[in-house]
PDB file of C-alpha atoms in Angstrom:
ATOM      1  CA  MET A   1       0.000   0.000   0.000  1.00  0.00           C
ATOM      2  CA  ALA A   2       2.862   2.384   0.797  1.00  0.00           C
ATOM      3  CA  SER A   3       4.340   1.751  -2.658  1.00  0.00           C
ATOM      4  CA  THR A   4       0.977   2.535  -4.257  1.00  0.00           C
ATOM      5  CA  THR A   5       0.770   5.820  -2.354  1.00  0.00           C
ATOM      6  CA  ALA A   6       4.321   6.733  -3.370  1.00  0.00           C
ATOM      7  CA  ASP A   7       3.525   5.995  -7.007  1.00  0.00           C
ATOM      8  CA  GLY A   8       0.462   8.233  -6.837  1.00  0.00           C
ATOM      9  CA  ARG A   9       2.432  11.080  -5.256  1.00  0.00           C
ATOM     10  CA  ALA A  10       5.194  10.768  -7.848  1.00  0.00           C
ATOM     11  CA  ALA A  11       2.630  10.930 -10.641  1.00  0.00           C
ATOM     12  CA  SER A  12       1.048  13.977  -9.010  1.00  0.00           C
ATOM     13  CA  ARG A  13       4.423  15.749  -8.873  1.00  0.00           C
ATOM     14  CA  ARG A  14       5.066  15.021 -12.550  1.00  0.00           C
ATOM     15  CA  ARG A  15       1.717  16.507 -13.508  1.00  0.00           C
ATOM     16  CA  SER A  16       1.827  19.576 -11.282  1.00  0.00           C
ATOM     17  CA  TRP A  17       4.431  21.557 -13.236  1.00  0.00           C
ATOM     18  CA  LEU A  18       2.222  21.519 -16.350  1.00  0.00           C
ATOM     19  CA  ASP A  19      -1.078  22.027 -14.524  1.00  0.00           C
ATOM     20  CA  LYS A  20      -0.327  25.661 -13.709  1.00  0.00           C
ATOM     21  CA  PRO A  21      -2.280  28.093 -15.920  1.00  0.00           C
ATOM     22  CA  ILE A  22      -0.322  30.372 -18.236  1.00  0.00           C
ATOM     23  CA  PRO A  23      -0.761  33.945 -16.896  1.00  0.00           C
ATOM     24  CA  GLU A  24      -2.994  36.308 -18.868  1.00  0.00           C
ATOM     25  CA  SER A  25      -0.518  39.098 -18.114  1.00  0.00           C
ATOM     26  CA  ILE A  26       2.084  37.696 -20.523  1.00  0.00           C
ATOM     27  CA  PRO A  27       2.302  39.719 -23.784  1.00  0.00           C
ATOM     28  CA  PRO A  28       0.060  38.210 -26.519  1.00  0.00           C
ATOM     29  CA  ARG A  29       2.771  36.896 -28.848  1.00  0.00           C
ATOM     30  CA  LYS A  30       4.779  35.358 -25.996  1.00  0.00           C
ATOM     31  CA  ARG A  31       1.601  33.837 -24.563  1.00  0.00           C
ATOM     32  CA  GLN A  32       0.860  32.168 -27.906  1.00  0.00           C
ATOM     33  CA  LEU A  33       4.376  30.711 -27.887  1.00  0.00           C
ATOM     34  CA  ALA A  34       3.955  29.553 -24.257  1.00  0.00           C
ATOM     35  CA  LEU A  35       0.698  27.767 -25.143  1.00  0.00           C
ATOM     36  CA  ALA A  36       2.444  26.033 -28.044  1.00  0.00           C
ATOM     37  CA  LEU A  37       5.321  24.979 -25.739  1.00  0.00           C
ATOM     38  CA  HIS A  38       2.825  23.609 -23.215  1.00  0.00           C
ATOM     39  CA  SER A  39       1.120  21.525 -25.935  1.00  0.00           C
ATOM     40  CA  LEU A  40       4.512  19.971 -26.763  1.00  0.00           C
ATOM     41  CA  PHE A  41       5.592  19.397 -23.151  1.00  0.00           C
ATOM     42  CA  VAL A  42       2.436  17.354 -22.411  1.00  0.00           C
ATOM     43  CA  LEU A  43       3.346  14.949 -25.243  1.00  0.00           C
ATOM     44  CA  LEU A  44       6.695  14.040 -23.658  1.00  0.00           C
ATOM     45  CA  ARG A  45       7.075  10.674 -21.947  1.00  0.00           C
ATOM     46  CA  ARG A  46       9.719   9.308 -19.614  1.00  0.00           C
ATOM     47  CA  HIS A  47      12.515   7.126 -21.022  1.00  0.00           C
ATOM     48  CA  GLU A  48      14.139   4.533 -18.807  1.00  0.00           C
ATOM     49  CA  ASP A  49      17.867   5.166 -18.241  1.00  0.00           C
ATOM     50  CA  GLY A  50      18.041   7.532 -21.212  1.00  0.00           C
ATOM     51  CA  ASN A  51      17.087   4.740 -23.623  1.00  0.00           C
ATOM     52  CA  SER A  52      15.024   6.345 -26.403  1.00  0.00           C
ATOM     53  CA  ARG A  53      13.307   3.002 -27.101  1.00  0.00           C
ATOM     54  CA  ALA A  54      12.356   2.298 -23.474  1.00  0.00           C
ATOM     55  CA  MET A  55       9.506   4.812 -23.331  1.00  0.00           C
ATOM     56  CA  THR A  56       6.970   4.650 -20.490  1.00  0.00           C
ATOM     57  CA  HIS A  57       3.421   5.993 -20.291  1.00  0.00           C
ATOM     58  CA  ASP A  58       4.377   8.511 -17.567  1.00  0.00           C
ATOM     59  CA  MET A  59       5.058  12.180 -18.129  1.00  0.00           C
ATOM     60  CA  PRO A  60       8.533  13.322 -17.068  1.00  0.00           C
ATOM     61  CA  SER A  61       9.016  15.525 -14.056  1.00  0.00           C
ATOM     62  CA  GLN A  62      10.095  19.096 -14.614  1.00  0.00           C
ATOM     63  CA  GLN A  63      13.709  18.259 -13.791  1.00  0.00           C
ATOM     64  CA  GLU A  64      13.668  15.180 -16.053  1.00  0.00           C
ATOM     65  CA  ALA A  65      12.363  17.299 -18.926  1.00  0.00           C
ATOM     66  CA  ALA A  66      15.025  19.948 -18.268  1.00  0.00           C
ATOM     67  CA  ASP A  67      17.800  17.324 -18.222  1.00  0.00           C
ATOM     68  CA  ARG A  68      16.566  15.923 -21.519  1.00  0.00           C
ATOM     69  CA  PHE A  69      17.158  19.298 -23.211  1.00  0.00           C
ATOM     70  CA  ASN A  70      20.321  20.270 -21.313  1.00  0.00           C
ATOM     71  CA  SER A  71      18.412  23.018 -19.534  1.00  0.00           C
ATOM     72  CA  ASP A  72      17.225  23.614 -15.981  1.00  0.00           C
ATOM     73  CA  SER A  73      13.807  23.477 -14.337  1.00  0.00           C
ATOM     74  CA  SER A  74      13.643  27.210 -13.601  1.00  0.00           C
ATOM     75  CA  SER A  75      14.149  28.019 -17.293  1.00  0.00           C
ATOM     76  CA  LEU A  76      11.263  25.710 -18.252  1.00  0.00           C
ATOM     77  CA  SER A  77       9.032  27.493 -15.742  1.00  0.00           C
ATOM     78  CA  ARG A  78       9.989  30.889 -17.118  1.00  0.00           C
ATOM     79  CA  TYR A  79       9.362  29.772 -20.697  1.00  0.00           C
ATOM     80  CA  LEU A  80       5.762  29.029 -19.659  1.00  0.00           C
ATOM     81  CA  SER A  81       5.016  31.738 -17.113  1.00  0.00           C
ATOM     82  CA  ASP A  82       6.907  34.961 -17.912  1.00  0.00           C
ATOM     83  CA  ILE A  83       8.358  36.959 -20.796  1.00  0.00           C
ATOM     84  CA  ARG A  84      11.508  34.869 -21.287  1.00  0.00           C
ATOM     85  CA  VAL A  85      11.720  33.502 -24.841  1.00  0.00           C
ATOM     86  CA  PRO A  86      13.690  30.246 -25.438  1.00  0.00           C
ATOM     87  CA  LYS A  87      16.312  29.967 -28.168  1.00  0.00           C
ATOM     88  CA  ALA A  88      15.447  28.435 -31.530  1.00  0.00           C
ATOM     89  CA  PRO A  89      17.675  25.316 -30.999  1.00  0.00           C
ATOM     90  CA  PHE A  90      15.708  24.512 -27.832  1.00  0.00           C
ATOM     91  CA  LEU A  91      12.453  24.744 -29.803  1.00  0.00           C
ATOM     92  CA  ARG A  92      13.772  22.436 -32.523  1.00  0.00           C
ATOM     93  CA  ALA A  93      14.903  19.858 -29.951  1.00  0.00           C
ATOM     94  CA  LEU A  94      11.595  20.040 -28.049  1.00  0.00           C
ATOM     95  CA  HIS A  95       9.509  19.678 -31.205  1.00  0.00           C
ATOM     96  CA  GLU A  96      11.598  16.724 -32.388  1.00  0.00           C
ATOM     97  CA  ALA A  97      11.311  14.939 -29.015  1.00  0.00           C
ATOM     98  CA  ALA A  98       7.579  15.641 -28.647  1.00  0.00           C
ATOM     99  CA  GLU A  99       6.913  14.421 -32.179  1.00  0.00           C
ATOM    100  CA  ALA A 100       8.873  11.197 -31.585  1.00  0.00           C
ATOM    101  CA  ASP A 101       7.057  10.446 -28.302  1.00  0.00           C
ATOM    102  CA  ALA A 102       3.684  11.328 -29.817  1.00  0.00           C
ATOM    103  CA  VAL A 103       4.191   9.040 -32.816  1.00  0.00           C
ATOM    104  CA  ALA A 104       5.251   6.194 -30.508  1.00  0.00           C
ATOM    105  CA  ALA A 105       2.043   6.715 -28.494  1.00  0.00           C
ATOM    106  CA  GLY A 106      -0.146   6.885 -31.599  1.00  0.00           C
ATOM    107  CA  LYS A 107      -0.870  10.600 -31.232  1.00  0.00           C
ATOM    108  CA  GLU A 108      -0.356  13.668 -33.393  1.00  0.00           C
ATOM    109  CA  VAL A 109       1.597  16.888 -32.774  1.00  0.00           C
ATOM    110  CA  GLY A 110      -0.748  19.834 -33.066  1.00  0.00           C
ATOM    111  CA  ILE A 111       1.799  22.306 -34.458  1.00  0.00           C
ATOM    112  CA  THR A 112       4.472  22.105 -37.145  1.00  0.00           C
ATOM    113  CA  LEU A 113       8.065  23.145 -36.543  1.00  0.00           C
ATOM    114  CA  ALA A 114       7.668  25.965 -39.066  1.00  0.00           C
ATOM    115  CA  ASP A 115       4.634  27.372 -37.219  1.00  0.00           C
ATOM    116  CA  LEU A 116       6.475  27.056 -33.902  1.00  0.00           C
ATOM    117  CA  LEU A 117       9.444  29.024 -35.253  1.00  0.00           C
ATOM    118  CA  ASP A 118       7.052  31.667 -36.642  1.00  0.00           C
ATOM    119  CA  LEU A 119       5.580  32.120 -33.161  1.00  0.00           C
ATOM    120  CA  HIS A 120       9.132  32.368 -31.788  1.00  0.00           C
ATOM    121  CA  ARG A 121      10.077  35.042 -34.318  1.00  0.00           C
ATOM    122  CA  LEU A 122       7.013  37.153 -33.449  1.00  0.00           C
ATOM    123  CA  ALA A 123       7.614  36.734 -29.690  1.00  0.00           C
ATOM    124  CA  VAL A 124      11.218  37.931 -30.109  1.00  0.00           C
ATOM    125  CA  ARG A 125      10.079  40.962 -32.126  1.00  0.00           C
ATOM    126  CA  GLU A 126       7.382  41.681 -29.554  1.00  0.00           C
ATOM    127  CA  ARG A 127       9.935  41.632 -26.730  1.00  0.00           C
ATOM    128  CA  ARG A 128      12.069  44.119 -28.675  1.00  0.00           C
ATOM    129  CA  GLY A 129       9.057  46.351 -29.406  1.00  0.00           C
ATOM    130  CA  GLU A 130       9.479  45.888 -33.167  1.00  0.00           C
ATOM    131  CA  LEU A 131       5.935  44.863 -34.124  1.00  0.00           C
ATOM    132  CA  PRO A 132       3.988  47.424 -36.211  1.00  0.00           C
ATOM    133  CA  GLU A 133       1.066  47.484 -33.767  1.00  0.00           C
ATOM    134  CA  GLN A 134       3.458  48.225 -30.898  1.00  0.00           C
ATOM    135  CA  ARG A 135       4.854  51.250 -32.729  1.00  0.00           C
ATOM    136  CA  GLY A 136       1.449  52.533 -33.815  1.00  0.00           C
ATOM    137  CA  GLU A 137       2.225  52.149 -37.514  1.00  0.00           C
ATOM    138  CA  PRO A 138      -0.718  52.237 -39.964  1.00  0.00           C
ATOM    139  CA  GLY A 139      -1.657  48.858 -41.355  1.00  0.00           C
ATOM    140  CA  GLY A 140      -0.399  46.980 -38.289  1.00  0.00           C
ATOM    141  CA  THR A 141      -2.503  43.881 -37.712  1.00  0.00           C
ATOM    142  CA  CYS A 142      -4.439  43.777 -34.454  1.00  0.00           C
ATOM    143  CA  LEU A 143      -3.204  41.109 -32.089  1.00  0.00           C
ATOM    144  CA  SER A 144      -6.765  40.042 -31.384  1.00  0.00           C
ATOM    145  CA  CYS A 145      -7.271  39.340 -35.103  1.00  0.00           C
ATOM    146  CA  HIS A 146      -4.360  36.896 -35.085  1.00  0.00           C
ATOM    147  CA  GLU A 147      -5.787  35.242 -31.987  1.00  0.00           C
ATOM    148  CA  CYS A 148      -9.230  34.963 -33.580  1.00  0.00           C
ATOM    149  CA  GLU A 149      -7.722  33.422 -36.714  1.00  0.00           C
ATOM    150  CA  ARG A 150      -5.780  30.898 -34.629  1.00  0.00           C
ATOM    151  CA  GLN A 151      -8.858  29.970 -32.598  1.00  0.00           C
ATOM    152  CA  LEU A 152     -10.973  29.676 -35.754  1.00  0.00           C
ATOM    153  CA  SER A 153      -8.399  27.380 -37.362  1.00  0.00           C
ATOM    154  CA  SER A 154      -8.256  25.211 -34.228  1.00  0.00           C
ATOM    155  CA  ALA A 155     -12.054  25.079 -34.063  1.00  0.00           C
ATOM    156  CA  ARG A 156     -12.273  23.947 -37.678  1.00  0.00           C
ATOM    157  CA  LYS A 157      -9.736  21.152 -37.099  1.00  0.00           C
ATOM    158  CA  TYR A 158     -11.564  20.061 -33.956  1.00  0.00           C
ATOM    159  CA  ALA A 159     -14.910  20.092 -35.816  1.00  0.00           C
ATOM    160  CA  GLN A 160     -13.451  17.839 -38.532  1.00  0.00           C
ATOM    161  CA  LEU A 161     -12.184  15.363 -35.937  1.00  0.00           C
ATOM    162  CA  MET A 162     -15.485  15.371 -34.062  1.00  0.00           C
ATOM    163  CA  ASN A 163     -17.472  14.899 -37.281  1.00  0.00           C
ATOM    164  CA  GLY A 164     -15.397  11.805 -38.039  1.00  0.00           C
ATOM    165  CA  LYS A 165     -16.069  10.374 -34.582  1.00  0.00           C
ATOM    166  CA  VAL A 166     -19.788  11.153 -34.899  1.00  0.00           C
ATOM    167  CA  ARG A 167     -19.924   9.288 -38.215  1.00  0.00           C
ATOM    168  CA  VAL A 168     -18.318   6.242 -36.579  1.00  0.00           C
ATOM    169  CA  LEU A 169     -20.824   6.332 -33.701  1.00  0.00           C
ATOM    170  CA  LYS A 170     -23.730   6.693 -36.133  1.00  0.00           C
ATOM    171  CA  ARG A 171     -22.584   3.646 -38.106  1.00  0.00           C
ATOM    172  CA  LYS A 172     -22.330   1.603 -34.912  1.00  0.00           C
ATOM    173  CA  ASN A 173     -25.763   2.811 -33.786  1.00  0.00           C
ATOM    174  CA  ALA A 174     -27.278   1.900 -37.169  1.00  0.00           C
ATOM    175  CA  ALA A 175     -25.763  -1.595 -36.944  1.00  0.00           C
ATOM    176  CA  LEU A 176     -27.240  -2.061 -33.454  1.00  0.00           C
ATOM    177  CA  ARG A 177     -30.659  -0.928 -34.657  1.00  0.00           C
ATOM    178  CA  THR A 178     -30.483  -3.384 -37.555  1.00  0.00           C
ATOM    179  CA  ARG A 179     -29.629  -6.282 -35.241  1.00  0.00           C
ATOM    180  CA  ARG A 180     -32.469  -5.359 -32.873  1.00  0.00           C
ATOM    181  CA  ALA A 181     -34.941  -5.137 -35.757  1.00  0.00           C
ATOM    182  CA  ASP A 182     -33.827  -8.558 -37.009  1.00  0.00           C
ATOM    183  CA  ALA A 183     -34.294 -10.014 -33.548  1.00  0.00           C
ATOM    184  CA  ARG A 184     -37.846  -8.590 -33.326  1.00  0.00           C
ATOM    185  CA  ARG A 185     -38.731 -10.043 -36.734  1.00  0.00           C
ATOM    186  CA  ARG A 186     -37.657 -13.555 -35.645  1.00  0.00           C
ATOM    187  CA  PRO A 187     -39.298 -14.038 -32.220  1.00  0.00           C
ATOM    188  CA  GLU A 188     -40.044 -17.696 -32.971  1.00  0.00           C
ATOM    189  CA  THR A 189     -36.308 -18.502 -33.116  1.00  0.00           C
ATOM    190  CA  VAL A 190     -35.707 -17.326 -29.560  1.00  0.00           C
ATOM    191  CA  THR A 191     -35.892 -20.087 -26.977  1.00  0.00           C
ATOM    192  CA  PRO A 192     -36.947 -18.835 -23.526  1.00  0.00           C
ATOM    193  CA  LEU A 193     -34.324 -19.549 -20.914  1.00  0.00           C
ATOM    194  CA  PRO A 194     -35.209 -21.297 -17.659  1.00  0.00           C
ATOM    195  CA  VAL A 195     -35.754 -19.055 -14.654  1.00  0.00           C
ATOM    196  CA  PRO A 196     -32.411 -19.915 -12.990  1.00  0.00           C
ATOM    197  CA  HIS A 197     -30.559 -18.903 -16.158  1.00  0.00           C
ATOM    198  CA  GLN A 198     -32.398 -15.575 -16.299  1.00  0.00           C
ATOM    199  CA  THR A 199     -31.343 -14.879 -12.729  1.00  0.00           C
ATOM    200  CA  GLY A 200     -27.749 -15.648 -13.651  1.00  0.00           C
ATOM    201  CA  ASP A 201     -27.959 -13.322 -16.660  1.00  0.00           C
ATOM    202  CA  ARG A 202     -29.185 -10.479 -14.490  1.00  0.00           C
ATOM    203  CA  GLN A 203     -26.340 -11.090 -12.095  1.00  0.00           C
ATOM    204  CA  ARG A 204     -23.826 -10.957 -14.938  1.00  0.00           C
ATOM    205  CA  ASN A 205     -25.408  -7.747 -16.277  1.00  0.00           C
ATOM    206  CA  ASN A 206     -25.268  -6.173 -12.836  1.00  0.00           C
ATOM    207  CA  LYS A 207     -21.657  -7.173 -12.193  1.00  0.00           C
ATOM    208  CA  PRO A 208     -20.035  -4.205 -14.059  1.00  0.00           C
ATOM    209  CA  LEU A 209     -22.285  -1.754 -12.184  1.00  0.00           C
ATOM    210  CA  ALA A 210     -21.507  -3.426  -8.869  1.00  0.00           C
ATOM    211  CA  THR A 211     -17.776  -3.236  -9.627  1.00  0.00           C
ATOM    212  CA  ALA A 212     -18.035   0.454 -10.517  1.00  0.00           C
ATOM    213  CA  LYS A 213     -19.969   1.194  -7.319  1.00  0.00           C
ATOM    214  CA  GLN A 214     -17.405  -0.661  -5.214  1.00  0.00           C
ATOM    215  CA  VAL A 215     -14.406   1.153  -6.734  1.00  0.00           C
ATOM    216  CA  ALA A 216     -16.134   4.547  -6.489  1.00  0.00           C
ATOM    217  CA  ALA A 217     -17.053   3.951  -2.855  1.00  0.00           C
ATOM    218  CA  GLN A 218     -13.484   2.859  -2.044  1.00  0.00           C
ATOM    219  CA  ALA A 219     -12.045   5.954  -3.727  1.00  0.00           C
ATOM    220  CA  ALA A 220     -14.512   8.221  -1.923  1.00  0.00           C
ATOM    221  CA  ALA A 221     -13.530   6.687   1.416  1.00  0.00           C
ATOM    222  CA  LEU A 222      -9.817   7.231   0.692  1.00  0.00           C
ATOM    223  CA  ASN A 223     -10.528  10.834  -0.321  1.00  0.00           C
ATOM    224  CA  ARG A 224     -12.459  11.534   2.866  1.00  0.00           C
ATOM    225  CA  ALA A 225      -9.553  10.047   4.839  1.00  0.00           C
ATOM    226  CA  GLY A 226      -7.196  12.617   3.299  1.00  0.00           C
ATOM    227  CA  ARG A 227      -5.518  10.091   0.971  1.00  0.00           C
ATOM    228  CA  ALA A 228      -6.350  11.840  -2.319  1.00  0.00           C
ATOM    229  CA  ASP A 229      -3.285  10.559  -4.193  1.00  0.00           C
ATOM    230  CA  GLU A 230      -4.062   6.967  -3.281  1.00  0.00           C
ATOM    231  CA  ALA A 231      -7.719   7.468  -4.235  1.00  0.00           C
ATOM    232  CA  PHE A 232      -6.823   8.716  -7.713  1.00  0.00           C
ATOM    233  CA  ASN A 233      -4.194   6.002  -8.203  1.00  0.00           C
ATOM    234  CA  THR A 234      -6.798   3.355  -7.336  1.00  0.00           C
ATOM    235  CA  VAL A 235      -9.304   4.781  -9.811  1.00  0.00           C
ATOM    236  CA  ARG A 236      -6.731   5.227 -12.585  1.00  0.00           C
ATOM    237  CA  ARG A 237      -5.204   1.745 -12.314  1.00  0.00           C
ATOM    238  CA  THR A 238      -8.586   0.040 -12.070  1.00  0.00           C
ATOM    239  CA  ALA A 239      -9.907   1.860 -15.148  1.00  0.00           C
ATOM    240  CA  THR A 240      -6.841   1.349 -17.341  1.00  0.00           C
ATOM    241  CA  GLU A 241      -5.778  -2.139 -16.246  1.00  0.00           C
ATOM    242  CA  LEU A 242      -8.927  -3.993 -15.143  1.00  0.00           C
ATOM    243  CA  LEU A 243     -12.102  -2.424 -16.537  1.00  0.00           C
ATOM    244  CA  THR A 244     -13.546  -2.416 -20.032  1.00  0.00           C
ATOM    245  CA  PRO A 245     -14.380   0.981 -21.597  1.00  0.00           C
ATOM    246  CA  VAL A 246     -18.083   0.509 -20.765  1.00  0.00           C
ATOM    247  CA  GLU A 247     -17.207  -0.304 -17.144  1.00  0.00           C
ATOM    248  CA  THR A 248     -14.973   2.766 -17.031  1.00  0.00           C
ATOM    249  CA  ALA A 249     -17.944   4.879 -18.157  1.00  0.00           C
ATOM    250  CA  LEU A 250     -19.993   3.385 -15.295  1.00  0.00           C
ATOM    251  CA  LEU A 251     -17.156   4.209 -12.882  1.00  0.00           C
ATOM    252  CA  ILE A 252     -17.163   7.863 -14.008  1.00  0.00           C
ATOM    253  CA  LEU A 253     -20.927   8.054 -13.403  1.00  0.00           C
ATOM    254  CA  GLU A 254     -20.590   6.426  -9.976  1.00  0.00           C
ATOM    255  CA  LEU A 255     -17.866   8.914  -8.996  1.00  0.00           C
ATOM    256  CA  ARG A 256     -20.295  11.702  -9.918  1.00  0.00           C
ATOM    257  CA  ALA A 257     -22.950  10.028  -7.778  1.00  0.00           C
ATOM    258  CA  GLU A 258     -20.476   9.886  -4.871  1.00  0.00           C
ATOM    259  CA  LYS A 259     -19.835  13.662  -5.301  1.00  0.00           C
ATOM    260  CA  GLN A 260     -16.214  12.878  -6.238  1.00  0.00           C
ATOM    261  CA  ASP A 261     -16.206  15.364  -9.134  1.00  0.00           C
ATOM    262  CA  LEU A 262     -12.457  16.054  -9.059  1.00  0.00           C
ATOM    263  CA  LEU A 263     -11.657  12.334  -9.234  1.00  0.00           C
ATOM    264  CA  ALA A 264     -14.119  11.946 -12.123  1.00  0.00           C
ATOM    265  CA  ASP A 265     -12.624  14.930 -13.989  1.00  0.00           C
ATOM    266  CA  ASN A 266      -9.067  13.636 -13.520  1.00  0.00           C
ATOM    267  CA  LEU A 267     -10.042  10.135 -14.642  1.00  0.00           C
ATOM    268  CA  ILE A 268     -11.693  11.525 -17.796  1.00  0.00           C
ATOM    269  CA  HIS A 269      -8.554  13.566 -18.580  1.00  0.00           C
ATOM    270  CA  VAL A 270      -6.079  10.702 -18.016  1.00  0.00           C
ATOM    271  CA  TYR A 271      -8.215   8.059 -19.760  1.00  0.00           C
ATOM    272  CA  GLY A 272      -8.711  10.277 -22.817  1.00  0.00           C
ATOM    273  CA  ARG A 273      -5.035  11.184 -22.925  1.00  0.00           C
ATOM    274  CA  ASP A 274      -3.491   7.739 -22.439  1.00  0.00           C
ATOM    275  CA  GLU A 275      -5.955   5.169 -23.823  1.00  0.00           C
ATOM    276  CA  SER A 276      -6.372   4.189 -27.471  1.00  0.00           C
ATOM    277  CA  ALA A 277      -8.866   6.017 -29.668  1.00  0.00           C
ATOM    278  CA  ALA A 278     -11.011   2.878 -29.954  1.00  0.00           C
ATOM    279  CA  ARG A 279     -11.364   2.496 -26.153  1.00  0.00           C
ATOM    280  CA  VAL A 280     -12.077   6.212 -25.726  1.00  0.00           C
ATOM    281  CA  ILE A 281     -14.818   6.129 -28.388  1.00  0.00           C
ATOM    282  CA  VAL A 282     -16.521   3.109 -26.763  1.00  0.00           C
ATOM    283  CA  ALA A 283     -16.409   4.741 -23.306  1.00  0.00           C
ATOM    284  CA  SER A 284     -17.731   8.035 -24.739  1.00  0.00           C
ATOM    285  CA  ALA A 285     -20.585   6.238 -26.485  1.00  0.00           C
ATOM    286  CA  ALA A 286     -21.515   4.493 -23.219  1.00  0.00           C
ATOM    287  CA  LEU A 287     -21.531   7.836 -21.377  1.00  0.00           C
ATOM    288  CA  HIS A 288     -23.662   9.390 -24.122  1.00  0.00           C
ATOM    289  CA  ASP A 289     -26.155   6.494 -23.993  1.00  0.00           C
ATOM    290  CA  ALA A 290     -26.383   6.962 -20.214  1.00  0.00           C
ATOM    291  CA  GLY A 291     -27.358  10.623 -20.701  1.00  0.00           C
ATOM    292  CA  ALA A 292     -23.951  12.027 -19.694  1.00  0.00           C
ATOM    293  CA  ALA A 293     -23.345  14.013 -22.883  1.00  0.00           C
ATOM    294  CA  ASN A 294     -21.020  16.517 -21.183  1.00  0.00           C
ATOM    295  CA  GLU A 295     -18.747  13.772 -19.851  1.00  0.00           C
ATOM    296  CA  ALA A 296     -18.747  12.062 -23.275  1.00  0.00           C
ATOM    297  CA  GLY A 297     -17.712  15.285 -25.019  1.00  0.00           C
ATOM    298  CA  THR A 298     -15.036  16.063 -22.420  1.00  0.00           C
ATOM    299  CA  LEU A 299     -13.568  12.557 -22.808  1.00  0.00           C
ATOM    300  CA  LEU A 300     -13.373  12.923 -26.592  1.00  0.00           C
ATOM    301  CA  ARG A 301     -11.735  16.348 -26.288  1.00  0.00           C
ATOM    302  CA  ALA A 302      -9.153  14.955 -23.849  1.00  0.00           C
ATOM    303  CA  SER A 303      -8.120  12.356 -26.420  1.00  0.00           C
ATOM    304  CA  LEU A 304      -7.314  15.124 -28.925  1.00  0.00           C
ATOM    305  CA  ARG A 305      -4.876  17.007 -26.713  1.00  0.00           C
TER     306      ARG A 305
END
């Protein structure tokens, strides 16, 4: 049990350095660069003993990430939270590492190296006060216009991804409807089961729900006892190692019922980020069928980050 708690605390420390929000007070161009850096940092994964092939599913700590790029942890913090702009070689190395880890995990990098270097160039000019809008020159493009264009482009890409997932869910739903219609048209081929077998079937159908209730209650008890790290570690390991996607959806709903909203939110984020697209889609469909459309959408969005 002590080892489990230690593992949960270590995972919490690795996440905490990227969970901090990027301040709104940072100049617009530098803030855009910081957001891009953050999107690359979250794709990094730990490598055992420096072996590039021995990649784990865990995110590196801040110091591990700094060591990987021959930097220091304070510099990484300043790249994300103040006006300091990293050098171009650092950006190239970070993009290359994030792309390699993302490809190995079956994910995509959301920004090209060319776009990243463009953001860097604008952030450097902004820090020097060389942008036309900073000098009040006519024809200078409003910073908010650039931000709107970036958000619009991201929204369009997200809409395309979501439309693809919706089409997959519709095809699956149509197939289910066809099978149900076929079953209704052939009632004479269905042999009624004896009463003991029906009882057994109900028990098997109730088993996933009973499991979800048990895990949620255990996690809630740990949380109330002040053992939040252990509670989350229990939920995460059970969902990713023992439960099916449908059972994971039931666990999320049971955590909501237990008023463990933070545990449910964290499980949705980690499951969407680390699990395969197929498992995420099945879990999202189960949540949607249960009437939890918000949780289903949040889970799908987490898988795209």
